[in-house]
Tab-separated table of C-alpha atoms in Angstrom:
chain	number	residue	atom	x	y	z
A	224	MET	CA	-31.179	170.974	97.637
A	225	SER	CA	-28.723	173.779	98.467
A	226	ILE	CA	-25.194	173.800	97.053
A	227	GLU	CA	-22.494	174.164	99.681
A	228	THR	CA	-19.618	176.593	99.247
A	229	SER	CA	-16.194	176.365	100.835
A	230	PHE	CA	-15.367	179.300	103.164
A	231	SER	CA	-12.032	180.319	104.662
A	232	TYR	CA	-12.264	181.799	108.140
A	233	THR	CA	-10.213	183.387	110.891
A	234	SER	CA	-11.615	183.253	114.422
A	235	ARG	CA	-10.742	183.106	118.105
A	236	ASP	CA	-11.360	180.118	120.362
A	237	SER	CA	-12.302	180.047	124.049
A	238	ARG	CA	-8.642	180.576	124.999
A	239	ASP	CA	-8.422	183.710	122.818
A	240	ARG	CA	-6.139	181.997	120.307
A	241	VAL	CA	-6.441	182.713	116.585
A	242	VAL	CA	-7.732	179.713	114.620
A	243	LYS	CA	-7.736	179.522	110.818
A	244	GLY	CA	-9.441	176.927	108.639
A	245	ARG	CA	-12.018	176.071	106.010
A	246	LEU	CA	-15.565	174.756	106.179
A	247	ASP	CA	-18.395	173.990	103.779
A	248	ALA	CA	-21.767	175.718	104.183
A	249	ALA	CA	-24.769	176.733	102.102
A	250	SER	CA	-24.178	180.431	102.792
A	251	GLU	CA	-22.000	182.819	104.734
A	252	ARG	CA	-24.672	183.055	107.443
A	253	ALA	CA	-24.721	179.255	107.757
A	254	ALA	CA	-20.928	179.254	108.006
A	255	LEU	CA	-21.097	181.810	110.830
A	256	SER	CA	-23.622	179.619	112.630
A	257	GLN	CA	-21.289	176.638	112.322
A	258	LEU	CA	-18.388	178.622	113.753
A	259	ARG	CA	-20.453	179.770	116.747
A	260	ALA	CA	-21.609	176.181	117.308
A	261	MET	CA	-17.938	175.183	117.419
A	262	GLY	CA	-17.341	177.754	120.182
A	263	LEU	CA	-15.383	180.082	117.907
A	264	SER	CA	-15.722	183.856	117.587
A	265	PRO	CA	-15.504	184.762	113.864
A	266	ILE	CA	-13.062	187.509	112.855
A	267	THR	CA	-13.138	187.182	109.065
A	268	ILE	CA	-14.921	184.818	106.709
A	269	ALA	CA	-14.875	184.725	102.911
A	270	PRO	CA	-15.402	182.226	100.093
A	271	ALA	CA	-12.287	180.110	99.676
A	272	ARG	CA	-10.513	180.268	96.349
A	273	GLU	CA	-10.587	176.927	94.607
A	274	LEU	CA	-7.299	175.271	93.802
A	275	THR	CA	-6.230	175.806	90.242
A	276	ARG	CA	-5.079	172.925	88.105
A	277	LEU	CA	-1.493	174.079	88.534
A	278	HIS	CA	-1.792	174.118	92.320
A	279	ALA	CA	-3.424	170.712	92.291
A	280	ASP	CA	-0.586	169.329	90.206
A	281	LEU	CA	1.898	170.702	92.701
A	282	SER	CA	0.422	168.544	95.481
A	283	ILE	CA	2.944	165.782	94.915
A	284	PRO	CA	2.545	162.665	97.101
A	285	GLY	CA	5.379	162.450	99.642
A	286	PHE	CA	5.933	166.227	99.614
A	287	GLN	CA	2.777	167.214	101.469
A	288	LYS	CA	2.899	168.583	104.977
A	289	PRO	CA	3.033	165.618	107.410
A	290	ILE	CA	0.464	165.225	110.171
A	291	GLY	CA	1.993	166.503	113.402
A	292	LEU	CA	0.958	166.738	117.035
A	293	THR	CA	-0.117	170.353	116.508
A	294	ASP	CA	-2.601	169.254	113.833
A	295	LEU	CA	-3.951	166.519	116.105
A	296	ALA	CA	-4.202	168.920	119.057
A	297	VAL	CA	-6.206	171.466	117.031
A	298	MET	CA	-8.420	168.717	115.613
A	299	SER	CA	-9.071	167.249	119.091
A	300	ARG	CA	-9.896	170.662	120.562
A	301	GLN	CA	-12.323	171.493	117.764
A	302	MET	CA	-13.926	168.052	117.907
A	303	ALA	CA	-14.371	168.371	121.677
A	304	THR	CA	-15.955	171.822	121.301
A	305	MET	CA	-18.443	170.668	118.668
A	306	THR	CA	-19.256	167.440	120.515
A	307	GLN	CA	-19.928	169.269	123.778
A	308	ALA	CA	-22.022	171.825	121.864
A	309	GLY	CA	-24.377	169.026	120.839
A	310	LEU	CA	-23.348	168.441	117.230
A	311	SER	CA	-23.592	164.851	116.071
A	312	LEU	CA	-20.357	162.945	115.540
A	313	LEU	CA	-21.036	162.595	111.817
A	314	ARG	CA	-21.616	166.332	111.366
A	315	THR	CA	-18.540	167.078	113.468
A	316	LEU	CA	-16.365	164.840	111.301
A	317	ASN	CA	-17.886	166.335	108.142
A	318	ILE	CA	-17.026	169.874	109.302
A	319	LEU	CA	-13.519	168.899	110.376
A	320	SER	CA	-12.748	167.076	107.126
A	321	GLY	CA	-13.759	170.192	105.218
A	322	GLN	CA	-11.987	172.819	107.336
A	323	THR	CA	-8.754	171.097	108.407
A	324	GLU	CA	-5.802	172.844	106.782
A	325	ASN	CA	-3.607	169.733	106.696
A	326	LYS	CA	-4.789	167.943	103.538
A	327	GLN	CA	-3.571	164.515	104.624
A	328	LEU	CA	-5.459	164.759	107.915
A	329	ALA	CA	-8.544	166.022	106.082
A	330	GLN	CA	-8.479	162.951	103.841
A	331	VAL	CA	-8.119	160.632	106.845
A	332	LEU	CA	-11.042	162.328	108.610
A	333	ALA	CA	-13.184	161.899	105.495
A	334	VAL	CA	-12.451	158.153	105.541
A	335	ILE	CA	-13.194	158.005	109.287
A	336	ARG	CA	-16.499	159.755	108.718
A	337	GLY	CA	-17.429	157.050	106.218
A	338	ASP	CA	-16.505	154.333	108.740
A	339	VAL	CA	-18.524	155.967	111.527
A	340	GLU	CA	-21.478	156.319	109.167
A	341	THR	CA	-21.466	152.517	108.708
A	342	GLY	CA	-21.678	151.963	112.483
A	343	VAL	CA	-17.979	151.741	113.441
A	344	SER	CA	-17.067	153.478	116.698
A	345	LEU	CA	-14.759	156.505	116.574
A	346	SER	CA	-11.962	154.709	118.453
A	347	GLU	CA	-12.154	151.741	116.066
A	348	ALA	CA	-12.039	154.101	113.090
A	349	PHE	CA	-8.986	155.837	114.613
A	350	ASP	CA	-7.375	152.452	115.241
A	351	LYS	CA	-7.478	151.717	111.506
A	352	HIS	CA	-5.135	154.701	111.065
A	353	ASP	CA	-2.706	153.973	113.907
A	354	VAL	CA	0.128	155.483	111.866
A	355	VAL	CA	-1.630	158.870	112.135
A	356	PHE	CA	-3.195	158.624	115.600
A	357	PRO	CA	-0.909	157.720	118.550
A	358	PRO	CA	-1.970	154.845	120.868
A	359	ILE	CA	-2.668	157.254	123.723
A	360	MET	CA	-5.191	159.132	121.572
A	361	ILE	CA	-6.974	155.957	120.437
A	362	ASN	CA	-7.254	154.610	123.986
A	363	LEU	CA	-8.428	157.908	125.484
A	364	VAL	CA	-11.141	158.175	122.814
A	365	ARG	CA	-12.165	154.582	123.580
A	366	ALA	CA	-12.347	155.365	127.300
A	367	GLY	CA	-14.409	158.493	126.586
A	368	GLU	CA	-16.846	156.527	124.431
A	369	ILE	CA	-17.314	153.837	127.077
A	370	GLY	CA	-17.630	156.310	129.953
A	371	GLY	CA	-19.813	158.811	128.100
A	372	PHE	CA	-17.336	161.705	128.364
A	373	LEU	CA	-15.924	161.838	124.827
A	374	GLY	CA	-15.729	165.640	124.865
A	375	ASP	CA	-13.665	165.669	128.065
A	376	ALA	CA	-11.425	162.897	126.705
A	377	LEU	CA	-10.791	164.904	123.521
A	378	ASN	CA	-9.969	167.996	125.594
A	379	SER	CA	-7.501	165.895	127.607
A	380	ILE	CA	-5.890	164.731	124.364
A	381	ALA	CA	-5.588	168.336	123.159
A	382	ASP	CA	-4.069	169.459	126.488
A	383	ASN	CA	-1.618	166.566	126.396
A	384	PHE	CA	-0.510	167.184	122.812
A	385	GLU	CA	-0.232	170.953	123.335
A	386	SER	CA	2.047	170.391	126.343
A	387	GLU	CA	4.104	167.919	124.317
A	388	VAL	CA	4.430	170.388	121.432
A	389	LYS	CA	5.496	173.117	123.846
A	390	LEU	CA	8.212	170.875	125.296
A	391	ARG	CA	9.428	169.895	121.840
A	392	ASP	CA	9.575	173.532	120.767
A	393	THR	CA	11.577	174.300	123.899
A	394	ILE	CA	14.114	171.604	123.035
A	395	LYS	CA	14.283	172.715	119.391
A	396	SER	CA	14.934	176.295	120.455
A	397	ALA	CA	17.829	175.092	122.601
A	398	LEU	CA	19.332	172.965	119.821
A	399	ALA	CA	18.685	175.287	116.881
A	400	TYR	CA	21.498	177.769	117.576
A	401	PRO	CA	24.343	175.297	118.236
A	402	VAL	CA	23.304	173.060	115.329
A	403	ILE	CA	23.153	175.957	112.855
A	404	VAL	CA	26.458	177.364	114.059
A	405	LEU	CA	28.103	173.922	113.927
A	406	VAL	CA	26.883	173.308	110.371
A	407	MET	CA	28.060	176.748	109.241
A	408	ALA	CA	31.457	176.130	110.846
A	409	LEU	CA	31.822	172.751	109.123
A	410	LEU	CA	30.875	174.280	105.772
A	411	ALA	CA	33.393	177.083	106.318
A	412	VAL	CA	36.164	174.598	107.164
A	413	VAL	CA	35.379	172.399	104.144
A	414	GLY	CA	35.175	175.470	101.897
A	415	MET	CA	38.581	176.700	103.060
A	416	LEU	CA	40.140	173.273	102.560
A	417	ILE	CA	38.714	172.857	99.053
A	418	PHE	CA	39.024	176.387	97.608
A	419	ILE	CA	41.434	178.520	99.663
A	420	VAL	CA	44.202	176.173	100.826
A	421	PRO	CA	45.063	175.009	97.252
A	422	VAL	CA	45.632	178.645	96.223
A	423	PHE	CA	48.086	179.155	99.088
A	424	GLU	CA	49.715	175.786	98.345
A	425	LYS	CA	50.548	176.818	94.754
A	426	MET	CA	51.925	180.122	96.022
A	427	PHE	CA	54.100	178.392	98.632
A	428	GLN	CA	55.479	175.895	96.089
A	429	GLY	CA	57.103	178.731	94.138
A	430	LEU	CA	58.874	179.995	97.236
A	431	GLY	CA	60.823	176.823	98.006
A	432	GLY	CA	61.718	175.608	101.492
A	433	ASP	CA	59.736	173.505	103.937
A	434	LEU	CA	56.287	174.500	105.116
A	435	PRO	CA	55.537	174.745	108.861
A	436	PRO	CA	53.925	171.566	110.310
A	437	ALA	CA	50.529	173.260	110.811
A	438	THR	CA	50.455	174.385	107.170
A	439	GLN	CA	51.514	170.922	105.988
A	440	VAL	CA	48.572	169.415	107.877
A	441	LEU	CA	46.163	171.781	106.119
A	442	VAL	CA	47.677	170.929	102.726
A	443	VAL	CA	47.308	167.183	103.368
A	444	LEU	CA	43.697	167.645	104.480
A	445	SER	CA	42.995	169.806	101.433
A	446	ASN	CA	44.394	167.186	99.039
A	447	GLY	CA	42.381	164.496	100.795
A	448	MET	CA	39.146	166.479	100.493
A	449	ILE	CA	39.034	165.712	96.759
A	450	TRP	CA	37.884	162.158	97.546
A	451	VAL	CA	36.943	162.483	101.233
A	452	ALA	CA	34.174	165.063	100.626
A	453	PRO	CA	32.207	162.907	98.096
A	454	VAL	CA	32.608	159.822	100.308
A	455	LEU	CA	31.390	161.740	103.353
A	456	LEU	CA	28.436	163.143	101.414
A	457	ILE	CA	27.411	159.665	100.214
A	458	ALA	CA	27.890	158.260	103.726
A	459	VAL	CA	25.688	160.985	105.228
A	460	ILE	CA	22.930	160.345	102.678
A	461	VAL	CA	23.065	156.566	103.195
A	462	PHE	CA	23.046	156.946	106.977
A	463	SER	CA	20.124	159.400	106.828
A	464	VAL	CA	18.047	156.942	104.782
A	465	TRP	CA	18.992	154.036	107.057
A	466	TRP	CA	18.294	156.056	110.206
A	467	ARG	CA	14.893	157.158	108.956
A	468	LYS	CA	13.881	153.529	108.379
A	469	ASN	CA	15.434	151.978	111.493
A	470	LYS	CA	15.429	154.634	114.226
A	471	HIS	CA	12.268	153.179	115.784
A	472	SER	CA	13.439	149.558	115.673
A	473	LEU	CA	13.995	147.845	119.019
A	474	ALA	CA	17.618	146.933	118.276
A	475	VAL	CA	18.538	150.565	117.550
A	476	ARG	CA	16.576	152.013	120.484
A	477	ARG	CA	18.242	149.625	122.948
A	478	VAL	CA	21.599	151.163	122.049
A	479	VAL	CA	20.745	154.763	121.208
A	480	ASP	CA	18.218	155.667	123.944
A	481	PRO	CA	20.464	154.865	126.956
A	482	PHE	CA	23.309	156.673	125.195
A	483	LYS	CA	21.153	159.795	124.800
A	484	LEU	CA	20.550	159.967	128.558
A	485	LYS	CA	24.307	159.763	129.250
A	486	LEU	CA	25.326	162.652	127.000
A	487	PRO	CA	27.463	165.146	128.963
A	488	VAL	CA	25.484	168.287	128.124
A	489	PHE	CA	22.055	167.219	126.893
A	490	GLY	CA	21.628	163.971	128.839
A	491	LEU	CA	20.104	165.669	131.884
A	492	LEU	CA	17.740	167.674	129.697
A	493	LEU	CA	16.557	164.565	127.823
A	494	THR	CA	16.054	162.725	131.121
A	495	LYS	CA	13.834	165.489	132.475
A	496	LEU	CA	11.930	165.564	129.192
A	497	ALA	CA	11.326	161.791	129.361
A	498	ILE	CA	10.050	161.993	132.963
A	499	ALA	CA	7.752	164.909	132.107
A	500	ARG	CA	6.290	163.006	129.135
A	501	PHE	CA	5.823	159.824	131.210
A	502	SER	CA	4.110	161.655	134.077
A	503	ARG	CA	1.789	163.663	131.836
A	504	ASN	CA	0.739	160.712	129.697
A	505	PHE	CA	0.183	158.484	132.741
A	506	ALA	CA	-1.896	161.158	134.494
A	507	THR	CA	-3.992	161.702	131.359
A	508	MET	CA	-4.668	157.971	130.966
A	509	ILE	CA	-5.641	157.490	134.619
A	510	GLY	CA	-7.811	160.615	134.584
A	511	ALA	CA	-9.721	159.215	131.606
A	512	GLY	CA	-10.475	156.009	133.495
A	513	VAL	CA	-8.161	153.705	131.534
A	514	PRO	CA	-7.132	150.666	133.682
A	515	ILE	CA	-3.704	150.933	135.320
A	516	LEU	CA	-2.142	147.960	133.544
A	517	HIS	CA	-3.337	149.117	130.136
A	518	SER	CA	-2.241	152.679	130.935
A	519	LEU	CA	1.273	151.494	131.804
A	520	LYS	CA	1.525	149.605	128.511
A	521	ILE	CA	0.398	152.603	126.439
A	522	VAL	CA	2.563	155.062	128.384
A	523	GLY	CA	5.566	152.810	127.830
A	524	GLU	CA	4.943	152.673	124.089
A	525	THR	CA	4.529	156.454	123.851
A	526	SER	CA	7.380	157.404	126.212
A	527	GLY	CA	9.831	157.874	123.348
A	528	ASN	CA	12.681	156.238	125.269
A	529	TYR	CA	13.547	152.550	125.617
A	530	VAL	CA	14.815	153.027	129.185
A	531	ILE	CA	11.398	154.288	130.337
A	532	GLU	CA	9.574	151.606	128.348
A	533	SER	CA	11.724	148.856	129.870
A	534	ALA	CA	11.176	150.209	133.390
A	535	LEU	CA	7.414	150.359	132.901
A	536	GLY	CA	7.456	146.750	131.701
A	537	LYS	CA	8.758	145.776	135.146
A	538	VAL	CA	6.101	147.960	136.785
A	539	GLN	CA	3.396	146.101	134.850
A	540	GLU	CA	4.636	142.811	136.279
A	541	SER	CA	4.576	144.301	139.783
A	542	VAL	CA	1.045	145.684	139.427
A	543	SER	CA	-0.273	142.460	137.855
A	544	GLN	CA	0.920	140.638	140.998
A	545	GLY	CA	-0.880	143.083	143.276
A	546	ARG	CA	2.135	145.140	144.286
A	547	SER	CA	2.711	148.887	144.023
A	548	ILE	CA	3.870	151.072	141.141
A	549	ALA	CA	6.485	152.998	143.106
A	550	THR	CA	8.528	150.015	144.350
A	551	PRO	CA	9.905	148.813	140.971
A	552	LEU	CA	10.282	152.418	139.780
A	553	ALA	CA	12.546	153.156	142.757
A	554	LEU	CA	14.983	150.520	141.453
A	555	GLU	CA	15.374	152.328	138.100
A	556	PRO	CA	18.175	154.966	138.062
A	557	ILE	CA	16.327	157.194	135.605
A	558	PHE	CA	13.574	157.993	138.140
A	559	PRO	CA	14.721	160.366	140.926
A	560	ALA	CA	13.712	159.650	144.534
A	561	MET	CA	11.310	162.610	144.517
A	562	VAL	CA	9.322	161.083	141.630
A	563	THR	CA	9.012	157.619	143.150
A	564	GLN	CA	8.117	158.990	146.595
A	565	MET	CA	5.427	161.275	145.193
A	566	ILE	CA	3.978	158.340	143.241
A	567	ALA	CA	4.031	156.226	146.405
A	568	VAL	CA	2.185	158.948	148.337
A	569	GLY	CA	-0.301	159.281	145.491
A	570	GLU	CA	-0.971	155.531	145.555
A	571	ASP	CA	-1.486	155.507	149.335
A	572	ALA	CA	-3.754	158.575	149.292
A	573	GLY	CA	-5.735	157.567	146.198
A	574	ALA	CA	-4.538	160.702	144.400
A	575	LEU	CA	-2.155	159.217	141.844
A	576	GLU	CA	-3.444	161.372	138.977
A	577	GLN	CA	-2.931	164.611	140.936
A	578	MET	CA	0.585	163.582	141.990
A	579	LEU	CA	1.558	162.663	138.422
A	580	THR	CA	0.218	166.003	137.194
A	581	LYS	CA	2.330	167.838	139.792
A	582	ILE	CA	5.397	165.847	138.702
A	583	ALA	CA	4.732	166.693	135.041
A	584	ASP	CA	4.301	170.399	135.837
A	585	PHE	CA	7.508	170.419	137.895
A	586	TYR	CA	9.573	168.787	135.151
A	587	ASP	CA	8.050	171.017	132.487
A	588	GLN	CA	9.465	173.952	134.413
A	589	GLU	CA	12.762	172.098	134.890
A	590	VAL	CA	13.043	171.524	131.138
A	591	GLN	CA	12.393	175.215	130.516
A	592	SER	CA	14.981	176.270	133.099
A	593	THR	CA	17.598	173.769	131.906
A	594	THR	CA	17.073	174.846	128.303
A	595	GLU	CA	17.676	178.493	129.172
A	596	GLN	CA	20.842	177.573	131.068
A	597	LEU	CA	22.139	175.427	128.209
A	598	THR	CA	21.443	178.171	125.681
A	599	ALA	CA	23.324	180.702	127.793
A	600	LEU	CA	26.240	178.261	128.147
A	601	ILE	CA	26.410	176.983	124.563
A	602	GLU	CA	26.390	180.322	122.730
A	603	PRO	CA	29.752	181.648	124.035
A	604	LEU	CA	31.220	178.137	123.984
A	605	MET	CA	30.366	177.634	120.308
A	606	ILE	CA	31.735	181.069	119.410
A	607	ALA	CA	35.013	180.254	121.188
A	608	VAL	CA	35.352	176.835	119.523
A	609	ILE	CA	34.635	178.185	116.052
A	610	GLY	CA	37.010	181.090	116.629
A	611	VAL	CA	39.788	178.674	117.569
A	612	ILE	CA	39.163	176.422	114.539
A	613	ILE	CA	38.836	179.143	111.885
A	614	GLY	CA	41.487	181.329	113.494
A	615	GLY	CA	43.894	178.382	113.714
A	616	MET	CA	43.432	177.643	110.018
A	617	VAL	CA	44.056	181.278	109.065
A	618	VAL	CA	47.204	181.433	111.199
A	619	ALA	CA	48.436	178.141	109.703
A	620	LEU	CA	47.955	179.554	106.195
A	621	TYR	CA	49.896	182.730	106.957
A	622	LEU	CA	52.749	181.145	108.925
A	623	PRO	CA	54.899	180.668	105.790
A	624	MET	CA	54.557	184.407	105.095
A	625	PHE	CA	56.695	185.153	108.128
A	626	SER	CA	59.636	183.358	106.512
A	627	VAL	CA	58.961	184.430	102.927
A	628	PHE	CA	62.158	186.449	102.773
A	629	ASP	CA	64.189	183.411	103.790
A	630	TYR	CA	62.573	181.474	100.892
A	631	VAL	CA	63.460	184.293	98.440
A	632	LYS	CA	67.145	184.301	99.525
């Protein structure tokens, strides 16, 4: 019986993207054969260094890298490649559990492999870990198993998640600059109030006379920061903990999600993002052969916005009574006329999947364009706002200097 060794590899997939990972094999030649069977072109391969005791101790529960959509997309793509190459599901899961870089996902895949080995279907094994695997992924895998096109279903999942990750990255890139600048500005203001204003206050007290109103306001704020800053810090921590636990609750989403779509600057962007996600997920579900009613339920749960989920609940009632999808959607303000009319045409022509894909592609481009416009608009706006705030504080601090000679007399 041969002893398997763990190998680290760098390779390129069919889309010419660099893929890194680990796998277990009896030899380097066997590892190369596994990579080629997975549809990967090896670049480098070498025995992986085992974790030292110190490194193992540093893997503290709760501080490990969480399982994200990118991890699931890579896993789905690799699983599809190996499945379509003829590898058995058990061997595929064994390879993936050994080479997946995300340790949490690797552990989950090892458990799933054990379940599949006992006769449980892949979708049922995924369903046991519904915290890790989204409903859309579980249902697409189930549809692929029933229809005999598991590899295609996994590729659809990977495409869907990759598009979702791209959209999220686009939004993050738009928000990163203003958020960082806003945080730096707040820290600068708090720092000036706590450390700089008291120095000027002591200097002004020795001069006598009354301080200008603007300077008096800064002094009052500075004195208040002694107890306001700790209270604000505690409030932020408490709110962060509460928000993390309750942000997905129905009561919170009913209030927060409609508010997000009405924001003056980012509301339009979030609306386009929600429509793009809805269209892409719905097209993926229909393309995989999932029944319409079940697809609507899953798409509603994975839409990420209560407004969309509520609208799709009404669509389910319409479809269950034999009516169309487009009619109840047309009554919802969040869906533009173009979207509902294209869906109606798709229903009439029997090409609903193609129409939904076109809608998703269109709104993907709209999100990209809107993000670029917002970035171009926000950068000078943030600079102007921060300049006014910091500049106003500096002017307020130096106003008493203009009458210093009057104080001396």
